[in-house]
Every structure is written in structure tokens, then in C-alpha cells.
Tab-separated table of C-alpha atoms in Angstrom:
chain	number	residue	atom	x	y	z
A	1157	VAL	CA	57.200	-45.666	-205.593
A	1158	GLY	CA	54.154	-45.128	-203.399
A	1159	GLY	CA	53.784	-47.104	-200.185
A	1160	PHE	CA	50.696	-48.066	-198.215
A	1161	GLY	CA	48.535	-44.968	-198.006
A	1162	ALA	CA	49.900	-43.314	-201.159
A	1163	ASN	CA	46.326	-43.388	-202.517
A	1164	ALA	CA	45.041	-41.312	-199.543
A	1165	ASN	CA	45.185	-38.087	-201.552
A	1166	ILE	CA	46.251	-38.331	-205.175
A	1167	SER	CA	46.869	-34.571	-205.296
A	1168	PHE	CA	49.864	-35.021	-202.955
A	1169	LEU	CA	51.443	-37.382	-205.500
A	1170	ASP	CA	50.894	-34.829	-208.231
A	1171	PHE	CA	52.517	-32.066	-206.148
A	1172	ASP	CA	55.539	-34.266	-205.352
A	1173	ARG	CA	56.078	-35.263	-208.984
A	1174	GLU	CA	55.828	-31.649	-210.094
A	1175	TYR	CA	58.255	-30.496	-207.365
A	1176	ILE	CA	60.887	-33.118	-208.181
A	1177	ALA	CA	60.610	-32.621	-211.954
A	1178	LYS	CA	60.943	-28.829	-211.592
A	1179	ASN	CA	63.919	-28.965	-209.236
A	1180	PHE	CA	65.938	-31.753	-210.845
A	1181	ASP	CA	66.691	-32.732	-214.440
A	1182	VAL	CA	64.537	-35.849	-214.305
A	1183	VAL	CA	61.315	-37.374	-215.615
A	1184	VAL	CA	59.113	-38.387	-212.631
A	1185	VAL	CA	56.595	-41.213	-212.795
A	1186	HIS	CA	54.168	-42.696	-210.250
A	1187	VAL	CA	52.896	-46.161	-211.117
A	1188	PHE	CA	49.417	-47.034	-209.836
A	1189	TYR	CA	50.494	-50.627	-209.377
A	1190	HIS	CA	48.469	-53.714	-208.510
A	1191	CYS	CA	46.709	-53.125	-205.147
A	1192	PHE	CA	47.953	-49.540	-205.032
A	1193	CYS	CA	44.741	-48.614	-203.228
A	1194	ALA	CA	45.378	-50.489	-199.988
A	1195	ARG	CA	44.358	-47.724	-197.593
A	1196	GLN	CA	41.505	-45.196	-197.251
A	1197	SER	CA	41.326	-42.381	-199.796
A	1198	ILE	CA	39.434	-39.068	-199.987
A	1199	ASP	CA	38.795	-39.857	-203.680
A	1200	GLN	CA	36.073	-42.497	-204.127
A	1201	LYS	CA	37.762	-43.745	-207.325
A	1202	TYR	CA	40.727	-44.860	-205.209
A	1203	ASN	CA	38.890	-45.734	-202.002
A	1204	PRO	CA	38.518	-49.394	-200.949
A	1205	LYS	CA	35.275	-50.697	-199.457
A	1206	LEU	CA	34.735	-51.984	-195.917
A	1207	ILE	CA	33.078	-55.384	-196.348
A	1208	PRO	CA	32.660	-57.751	-193.377
A	1209	ASN	CA	32.746	-61.539	-193.759
A	1210	GLN	CA	30.256	-63.835	-192.026
A	1211	ASP	CA	32.366	-64.145	-188.850
A	1212	ASP	CA	32.598	-60.357	-188.637
A	1213	LEU	CA	28.814	-60.009	-188.949
A	1214	GLU	CA	28.122	-62.660	-186.328
A	1215	ARG	CA	30.496	-60.877	-183.926
A	1216	VAL	CA	28.743	-57.533	-184.450
A	1217	ASN	CA	25.304	-59.064	-183.997
A	1218	GLY	CA	26.500	-60.613	-180.732
A	1219	ILE	CA	27.828	-57.236	-179.589
A	1220	LEU	CA	24.520	-55.533	-180.464
A	1221	LYS	CA	22.669	-57.994	-178.193
A	1222	ASN	CA	25.196	-57.498	-175.372
A	1223	ILE	CA	24.799	-53.710	-175.359
A	1224	ASN	CA	20.996	-53.743	-175.590
A	1225	LEU	CA	20.816	-52.966	-179.295
A	1226	GLY	CA	19.445	-56.380	-180.150
A	1227	HIS	CA	16.597	-54.843	-182.160
A	1228	LEU	CA	19.255	-53.962	-184.771
A	1229	SER	CA	20.745	-56.479	-187.190
A	1230	VAL	CA	23.918	-55.959	-189.215
A	1231	ASN	CA	24.587	-57.055	-192.790
A	1232	LYS	CA	27.139	-56.206	-195.475
A	1233	ASP	CA	25.064	-53.250	-196.686
A	1234	ASN	CA	24.522	-51.483	-193.357
A	1235	PHE	CA	27.805	-52.435	-191.619
A	1236	GLU	CA	29.306	-48.919	-191.807
A	1237	GLN	CA	26.065	-47.330	-190.547
A	1238	ILE	CA	25.889	-49.646	-187.544
A	1239	ILE	CA	29.387	-48.760	-186.233
A	1240	PRO	CA	28.447	-45.168	-185.140
A	1241	LEU	CA	25.391	-46.571	-183.327
A	1242	ILE	CA	27.633	-48.996	-181.423
A	1243	GLU	CA	29.983	-46.132	-180.565
A	1244	GLN	CA	27.158	-43.900	-179.310
A	1245	LYS	CA	25.875	-46.717	-177.069
A	1246	VAL	CA	29.356	-47.468	-175.694
A	1247	ASN	CA	29.948	-43.781	-174.921
A	1248	LYS	CA	26.623	-43.615	-173.024
A	1249	MET	CA	27.652	-46.686	-171.051
A	1250	LYS	CA	30.986	-45.001	-170.220
A	1251	GLN	CA	29.202	-41.857	-169.058
A	1252	ALA	CA	26.991	-43.973	-166.843
A	1253	GLY	CA	30.045	-45.643	-165.353
A	1254	LEU	CA	29.040	-49.074	-166.657
A	1255	VAL	CA	32.289	-49.662	-168.521
A	1256	ASP	CA	35.837	-48.394	-168.164
A	1257	GLU	CA	36.663	-45.147	-170.054
A	1258	SER	CA	39.547	-46.800	-171.915
A	1259	GLN	CA	37.511	-49.783	-173.116
A	1260	LYS	CA	36.868	-50.186	-176.840
A	1261	ILE	CA	34.844	-52.747	-178.731
A	1262	GLU	CA	37.015	-54.581	-181.259
A	1263	LEU	CA	35.559	-55.153	-184.723
A	1264	SER	CA	37.039	-56.479	-187.964
A	1265	CYS	CA	36.283	-56.495	-191.688
A	1266	ASP	CA	37.834	-56.977	-195.104
A	1267	PHE	CA	39.178	-53.974	-196.985
A	1268	ILE	CA	38.343	-54.471	-200.661
A	1269	PRO	CA	40.440	-52.430	-203.153
A	1270	PRO	CA	38.759	-51.068	-206.301
A	1271	ASN	CA	39.142	-52.572	-209.783
A	1272	GLY	CA	39.111	-56.177	-208.538
A	1273	ASP	CA	42.583	-55.769	-206.998
A	1274	TYR	CA	43.779	-57.866	-204.065
A	1275	GLN	CA	46.948	-57.964	-201.979
A	1276	ASN	CA	49.544	-60.131	-203.731
A	1277	TYR	CA	52.343	-58.411	-201.780
A	1278	GLY	CA	55.311	-57.205	-203.739
A	1279	ILE	CA	55.681	-59.297	-206.858
A	1280	MET	CA	52.801	-58.072	-209.027
A	1281	ALA	CA	53.383	-54.468	-207.953
A	1282	ALA	CA	57.102	-54.716	-208.826
A	1283	ILE	CA	56.320	-56.257	-212.214
A	1284	ASP	CA	53.880	-53.413	-212.907
A	1285	HIS	CA	56.716	-50.875	-212.541
A	1286	ILE	CA	58.832	-52.608	-215.190
A	1287	ASN	CA	55.879	-52.856	-217.557
A	1288	ALA	CA	55.207	-49.143	-217.020
A	1289	LEU	CA	58.844	-48.405	-217.816
A	1290	LYS	CA	58.701	-50.447	-221.025
A	1291	ASP	CA	55.484	-48.732	-222.088
A	1292	LEU	CA	57.016	-45.325	-221.380
A	1293	VAL	CA	60.086	-46.095	-223.476
A	1294	LYS	CA	57.868	-47.386	-226.278
A	1295	ARG	CA	56.060	-44.026	-226.332
A	1296	PHE	CA	59.183	-41.912	-225.753
A	1297	PRO	CA	62.173	-43.806	-227.222
A	1298	LYS	CA	64.663	-41.127	-226.109
A	1299	PHE	CA	64.011	-42.115	-222.486
A	1300	ALA	CA	65.529	-45.540	-223.087
A	1301	ASP	CA	69.135	-44.578	-222.347
A	1302	LEU	CA	68.401	-42.502	-219.248
A	1303	PRO	CA	69.371	-43.975	-215.839
A	1304	LYS	CA	66.423	-45.437	-213.927
A	1305	ILE	CA	66.040	-44.638	-210.225
A	1306	TYR	CA	63.365	-46.064	-207.942
A	1307	GLY	CA	62.601	-44.861	-204.461
A	1308	GLY	CA	60.080	-44.512	-201.673
A	1309	GLY	CA	59.278	-45.083	-198.030
A	1310	SER	CA	58.181	-48.196	-196.121
A	1311	TYR	CA	56.369	-50.484	-198.601
A	1312	GLY	CA	57.505	-48.136	-201.393
A	1313	GLY	CA	61.095	-48.620	-200.243
A	1314	TYR	CA	60.612	-52.395	-200.164
A	1315	LEU	CA	59.149	-52.375	-203.669
A	1316	SER	CA	62.142	-50.334	-204.931
A	1317	LEU	CA	64.534	-52.915	-203.503
A	1318	LEU	CA	62.399	-55.753	-204.892
A	1319	ILE	CA	62.361	-54.197	-208.373
A	1320	ALA	CA	66.183	-54.220	-208.225
A	1321	LYS	CA	65.935	-57.955	-207.480
A	1322	ILE	CA	63.518	-59.010	-210.222
A	1323	ALA	CA	64.900	-56.742	-212.999
A	1324	PRO	CA	68.443	-55.603	-212.035
A	1325	TRP	CA	69.221	-54.639	-215.625
A	1326	TYR	CA	66.543	-51.938	-215.452
A	1327	VAL	CA	67.727	-50.399	-212.164
A	1328	ASP	CA	70.555	-47.871	-211.800
A	1329	GLY	CA	69.662	-46.542	-208.368
A	1330	VAL	CA	67.459	-47.192	-205.353
A	1331	ILE	CA	66.597	-44.581	-202.711
A	1332	ASP	CA	64.861	-46.246	-199.749
A	1333	ASN	CA	63.408	-45.098	-196.471
A	1334	SER	CA	62.593	-47.823	-193.964
A	1335	GLY	CA	61.669	-50.556	-196.421
A	1336	VAL	CA	61.426	-54.080	-195.036
A	1337	CYS	CA	63.929	-56.659	-196.254
A	1338	LEU	CA	61.700	-59.673	-195.482
A	1339	PRO	CA	57.992	-59.974	-196.298
A	1340	PHE	CA	55.649	-58.702	-193.600
A	1341	LEU	CA	53.438	-61.753	-193.048
A	1342	ALA	CA	50.507	-59.788	-191.595
A	1343	CYS	CA	50.053	-58.268	-195.074
A	1344	ILE	CA	50.019	-61.755	-196.620
A	1345	LEU	CA	48.222	-63.923	-194.071
A	1346	GLY	CA	46.400	-61.339	-191.974
A	1347	ARG	CA	43.183	-63.265	-191.310
A	1348	GLU	CA	45.022	-66.516	-190.611
A	1349	MET	CA	47.316	-64.730	-188.166
A	1350	ASN	CA	44.367	-62.805	-186.676
A	1351	GLN	CA	46.444	-59.677	-187.196
A	1352	GLY	CA	44.824	-56.697	-188.944
A	1353	GLU	CA	47.127	-54.649	-191.163
A	1354	PHE	CA	45.794	-51.374	-189.750
A	1355	TYR	CA	42.765	-50.088	-187.918
A	1356	PHE	CA	40.306	-47.205	-187.695
A	1357	GLU	CA	39.123	-46.179	-184.271
A	1358	GLY	CA	36.710	-43.942	-182.445
A	1359	SER	CA	36.217	-43.289	-178.769
A	1360	GLY	CA	34.277	-46.527	-178.318
A	1361	TYR	CA	35.538	-48.952	-180.985
A	1362	ARG	CA	38.537	-50.136	-182.951
A	1363	LEU	CA	37.976	-51.605	-186.427
A	1364	TYR	CA	40.764	-53.907	-187.659
A	1365	CYS	CA	41.056	-54.101	-191.434
A	1366	PHE	CA	42.342	-56.941	-193.591
A	1367	VAL	CA	43.193	-55.959	-197.176
A	1368	TYR	CA	41.559	-58.577	-199.386
A	1369	LYS	CA	43.863	-61.406	-200.438
A	1370	TYR	CA	43.798	-65.026	-201.564
A	1371	TRP	CA	46.911	-66.340	-199.810
A	1372	ASN	CA	46.369	-68.910	-197.035
A	1373	ARG	CA	48.186	-71.711	-195.218
A	1374	ASN	CA	45.914	-74.535	-196.348
A	1375	MET	CA	48.252	-76.954	-198.117
A	1376	ASN	CA	45.368	-78.261	-200.248
A	1377	SER	CA	44.541	-74.787	-201.572
A	1378	SER	CA	45.819	-73.456	-204.886
A	1379	TYR	CA	46.497	-70.225	-202.970
A	1380	TYR	CA	48.739	-71.884	-200.386
A	1381	PHE	CA	51.521	-69.481	-199.345
A	1382	GLY	CA	54.520	-71.830	-199.311
A	1383	ASP	CA	58.162	-71.266	-198.435
A	1384	GLU	CA	58.982	-70.569	-202.058
A	1385	ASN	CA	56.473	-67.697	-202.146
A	1386	TYR	CA	58.158	-66.212	-199.093
A	1387	LEU	CA	61.704	-66.653	-200.446
A	1388	ILE	CA	61.054	-64.891	-203.750
A	1389	ARG	CA	59.678	-61.873	-201.875
A	1390	ALA	CA	62.671	-61.715	-199.532
A	1391	VAL	CA	65.151	-59.016	-200.497
A	1392	LEU	CA	67.589	-60.308	-197.866
A	1393	ASN	CA	68.555	-63.677	-199.368
A	1394	SER	CA	72.273	-64.251	-199.860
A	1395	ASN	CA	71.900	-66.781	-202.677
A	1396	HIS	CA	69.486	-64.532	-204.560
A	1397	LEU	CA	71.660	-61.453	-203.996
A	1398	GLN	CA	74.577	-63.300	-205.638
A	1399	ILE	CA	72.408	-64.078	-208.669
A	1400	GLN	CA	71.203	-60.458	-208.767
A	1401	SER	CA	74.761	-59.092	-208.658
A	1402	ASN	CA	75.816	-61.370	-211.529
A	1403	LEU	CA	73.477	-59.441	-213.827
A	1404	ASN	CA	74.184	-55.926	-212.559
A	1405	LYS	CA	76.733	-54.806	-209.981
A	1406	ASN	CA	76.385	-51.148	-210.893
A	1407	THR	CA	73.156	-50.332	-209.051
A	1408	ILE	CA	73.618	-47.607	-206.410
A	1409	PHE	CA	71.741	-48.241	-203.159
A	1410	VAL	CA	71.031	-45.745	-200.378
A	1411	SER	CA	68.755	-46.296	-197.395
A	1412	TYR	CA	67.616	-44.556	-194.214
A	1413	HIS	CA	66.506	-46.654	-191.268
A	1414	SER	CA	65.807	-46.077	-187.587
A	1415	ILE	CA	67.533	-48.322	-185.066
A	1416	GLN	CA	64.273	-48.204	-183.088
A	1417	ASP	CA	62.085	-49.245	-186.051
A	1418	MET	CA	59.509	-51.695	-184.753
A	1419	GLY	CA	57.844	-52.223	-188.159
A	1420	ALA	CA	60.935	-53.195	-190.160
A	1421	PRO	CA	63.733	-54.687	-188.011
A	1422	VAL	CA	66.898	-52.677	-188.543
A	1423	GLN	CA	69.200	-55.701	-188.197
A	1424	ASN	CA	67.821	-57.080	-191.465
A	1425	LYS	CA	68.689	-53.826	-193.246
A	1426	ILE	CA	72.192	-53.840	-191.740
A	1427	GLU	CA	72.689	-57.417	-192.991
A	1428	LEU	CA	71.336	-56.484	-196.444
A	1429	TYR	CA	73.751	-53.595	-196.837
A	1430	LYS	CA	76.630	-55.721	-195.635
A	1431	CYS	CA	75.778	-58.177	-198.452
A	1432	TYR	CA	75.475	-55.367	-201.021
A	1433	GLN	CA	78.902	-54.034	-200.050
A	1434	GLU	CA	80.542	-57.474	-200.053
A	1435	LEU	CA	79.155	-58.039	-203.571
A	1436	GLY	CA	80.759	-54.798	-204.766
A	1437	TYR	CA	77.778	-52.462	-204.891
A	1438	ASP	CA	77.937	-48.763	-204.052
A	1439	ALA	CA	75.656	-49.080	-201.041
A	1440	THR	CA	75.153	-46.557	-198.219
A	1441	LEU	CA	73.003	-47.159	-195.150
A	1442	HIS	CA	72.171	-44.152	-192.950
A	1443	LEU	CA	71.233	-45.408	-189.488
A	1444	ILE	CA	69.149	-43.021	-187.414
A	1445	LYS	CA	70.245	-43.814	-183.877
A	1446	ASP	CA	68.715	-41.418	-181.353
A	1447	GLU	CA	67.093	-38.016	-180.745
A	1448	ASN	CA	70.322	-36.299	-181.827
A	1449	ASP	CA	69.577	-37.427	-185.391
A	1450	ILE	CA	66.110	-35.806	-185.416
A	1451	ASP	CA	66.292	-32.394	-187.083
A	1452	GLY	CA	62.532	-31.742	-187.327
A	1453	ARG	CA	62.613	-31.203	-191.099
A	1454	PHE	CA	64.192	-34.289	-192.703
A	1455	VAL	CA	64.022	-36.838	-189.880
A	1456	LYS	CA	61.084	-36.109	-187.596
A	1457	SER	CA	60.919	-39.233	-185.412
A	1458	LEU	CA	62.598	-42.542	-184.564
A	1459	GLU	CA	59.516	-44.620	-185.418
A	1460	HIS	CA	59.030	-46.654	-188.591
A	1461	GLY	CA	59.293	-44.361	-191.616
A	1462	LEU	CA	61.023	-41.588	-189.620
A	1463	ARG	CA	58.005	-39.365	-190.531
A	1464	MET	CA	60.144	-38.541	-193.534
A	1465	THR	CA	58.289	-37.468	-196.700
A	1466	ASP	CA	59.211	-38.822	-200.128
A	1467	ARG	CA	59.800	-35.246	-201.223
A	1468	ALA	CA	62.357	-34.691	-198.429
A	1469	LEU	CA	64.009	-38.022	-199.204
A	1470	PHE	CA	64.502	-37.188	-202.882
A	1471	ARG	CA	65.427	-33.580	-202.206
A	1472	LYS	CA	68.377	-34.830	-200.157
A	1473	GLU	CA	69.473	-37.963	-202.008
A	1474	LEU	CA	68.544	-37.428	-205.657
A	1475	PRO	CA	71.247	-34.796	-206.385
A	1476	LEU	CA	73.940	-37.083	-204.930
A	1477	MET	CA	72.745	-40.030	-206.971
A	1478	LEU	CA	72.410	-37.989	-210.184
A	1479	GLU	CA	75.998	-36.824	-209.709
A	1480	LYS	CA	77.179	-40.436	-209.448
A	1481	LEU	CA	75.146	-41.423	-212.512
A	1482	GLN	CA	76.272	-38.454	-214.618
A	1483	GLY	CA	77.213	-39.573	-218.106
A	1484	ARG	CA	76.046	-43.163	-217.562
A	1485	LYS	CA	74.172	-44.765	-220.426
A	1486	SER	CA	71.495	-47.137	-219.228
A	1487	PHE	CA	70.559	-49.209	-222.236
A	1488	MET	CA	67.235	-51.008	-222.470
A	1489	GLN	CA	68.434	-54.524	-223.171
A	1490	GLU	CA	66.134	-57.505	-222.804
A	1491	ASN	CA	67.183	-60.095	-220.286
A	1492	SER	CA	65.955	-62.634	-217.761
A	1493	ILE	CA	66.817	-63.763	-214.242
A	1494	SER	CA	66.047	-67.063	-212.503
A	1495	TYR	CA	65.732	-67.564	-208.749
A	1496	PRO	CA	65.507	-71.099	-207.331
A	1497	CYS	CA	63.157	-71.231	-204.341
A	1498	GLY	CA	62.740	-74.684	-202.850
A	1499	ASN	CA	61.305	-76.931	-205.543
A	1500	LYS	CA	60.335	-74.047	-207.829
A	1501	VAL	CA	62.247	-71.652	-210.053
A	1502	PHE	CA	60.920	-68.116	-210.521
A	1503	VAL	CA	61.957	-66.703	-213.882
A	1504	PHE	CA	61.495	-62.953	-214.475
A	1505	LYS	CA	61.937	-62.116	-218.128
A	1506	ASP	CA	61.373	-59.696	-220.939
A	1507	LEU	CA	59.027	-61.026	-223.600
A	1508	GLU	CA	58.793	-58.533	-226.471
A	1509	ASP	CA	57.119	-55.417	-225.061
A	1510	LYS	CA	56.145	-57.071	-221.768
A	1511	PHE	CA	57.865	-58.154	-218.576
A	1512	GLU	CA	56.545	-61.274	-216.931
A	1513	LEU	CA	57.052	-64.016	-214.390
A	1514	GLU	CA	57.216	-67.709	-215.257
A	1515	MET	CA	57.194	-70.330	-212.503
A	1516	ILE	CA	58.849	-73.665	-213.227
A	1517	ASN	CA	58.208	-76.682	-210.991
């Protein structure tokens, strides 16, 4: 399951799939899920566009006047061409000693994924994986009884855990590296929080990017992100975990997480695995504690994601999980699961050859 940035170079995904399929007795699938292209790509087909909103443009025009480039005017079409001109001017000002060497001009813009996608965060992407599974089994019926394993790093790890929540009867194993247990609000309400999800930078500027989304905190809006929308995306929810375990207690979970992870608080993962174990799951959490746990090949750092590749993650954990799943039949049986969230109930269900979400008020 690809995380943020998996679209950067599609060839890497192809190499990883080929490597895993050749080395293990498995079928390997990457799903290009809803808003898969949430970061920059070398392939234009998968590359989002930088598009400023009106506030962004007004800010840039103000900056142009302040640095004596007032004869220029920025718009949506020339935004990317104006940035290098700003950087050149700032660097000249630094060389002349007019501004501090470390100073950077802060800019912002929307990051618009291709194909009309937008950041829904979690739910639509997770549903896409189940629909891809059902389509695969429809084309290749013999795949139906094979165990289903989902895994990835960071957002890919979170999605793997979320898939186990919304469709536990289609999940035999989860292999996670550093996935969050609670939704990362900057990815949902970035503009409203004035917190870019990531940034590009040069020597004279830093450009904060907000992946395009509809969610907001305006209670009168049909896109209001309420408590119920947060709760359904939370993997760490004791009531929901109980409901999940009632449908399938046989899922095997394994995670890696750094104690020093600043992007996904480790305490949440510790609590999640405590819940899994109390509910009777086979659940193993590998905590990466200090420099002694860095081997330079598998674990390369203590920061979020451990600088661990998906290939390395599967190379280590897939054989162990396959051994545990040996001989297990994983039947494709239609089912549904309902999660109460405040005054709404989220129902994830099979409907003929589709998997969908119904919200009941």
C-alpha cells in the first residue's frame, strides 16, 4: 500500500512488486487509490499541479513590490515561473548583505492531483483497495481463497490498518511501518490550520503545499469535518476495535515504530497494540528505541518512517507472516460492519461486486 510520495517514480513500485513476487510465493498488487498522487512525480501523468488561490497570489504580488520587482505581476498561469525570479532577487539581496543568509520568503499554494482527485484522507483510499480485491477475484477466481495481506509505510501503513477496520473479513495480515493511529489533521484541514502538508524550497524561498481538499470547519458547509468524520478514520478507538474483532479475530498484525517518531506519536501505537492483544489478536509491535537499533540496512534512522523501504519491510516480515498463514483458507464471503460515530452510523458493506460506505443519520 503506497504512502504519500509513492507516485514519485512509478518504476520503483514496479521494481518492488517484481522483487516481492519473484522471491515469495505471492501475488503482488499496487492500488492507485483515490488521491494516490499526493506528491510530486517525475511522470507528468501522475504529477499534481501547483495552483495558487487568490490569497496566495496577493501575497506574492506584495512580495514582488517589496523586493523591487513590482513591474511583475503573478497569476495562476505564471506562478511557477515567478518563483525562480523571486529566488534570484533574494539571493542578490543576500550577497549585497541586505538580508540575512538564512532568510527565506514563505509562499503557499494548492497542490491539485490529476484526474479530479482530492484529499479525502483514508476512507476512499481504503475502500478502493477492497474494490480492487473484488475485481481481481472476479477476473481470477482462484485467488479468492488466498490469504490477503496489506502493508506499507507511514500513510501506507495507516491505510493498511484502516482497511482492517472497514473490511476485517478481507484482511488476514497487516505489515505496518510507522503508520499513524489517529488522523493527521494537517492533511484534512491544512488551509484552516495554516499548516502545509509539505514544502519545496530553494536557497531563497520555501513553498508550502496544501493538497486540494473540500473538508473545512464551517458548520454550515456540507463539507464540514465533524467529530464523526474524525472518529471513523481513527484506528485507535476502543469501541470500534471491539466491533472489528467481533467480525475477525484472526488478523495478524505487525508494526515497526520509532520511539522518537515526531510524525506519528508512538504512544498511540503502543495503546493500539495493547488493545489488539487484549482482544486476542496475534499482534507484534517492534519499538525502535535508540541508535543501537539502527543497522544501516533495515532501520536507517530514528525519524518517522525509519528510512525503511517497503521492500526491506516485506523482505523481513512477509516470510514470517506467510509461515503463520500456511494452510489457511481465506474465503471471500460478503459481509458488512457498522460503526456508530456520534449521531451517525458508518456502514461498510459488500453490495454484489462492489464494496461501499453508507452513512445513516
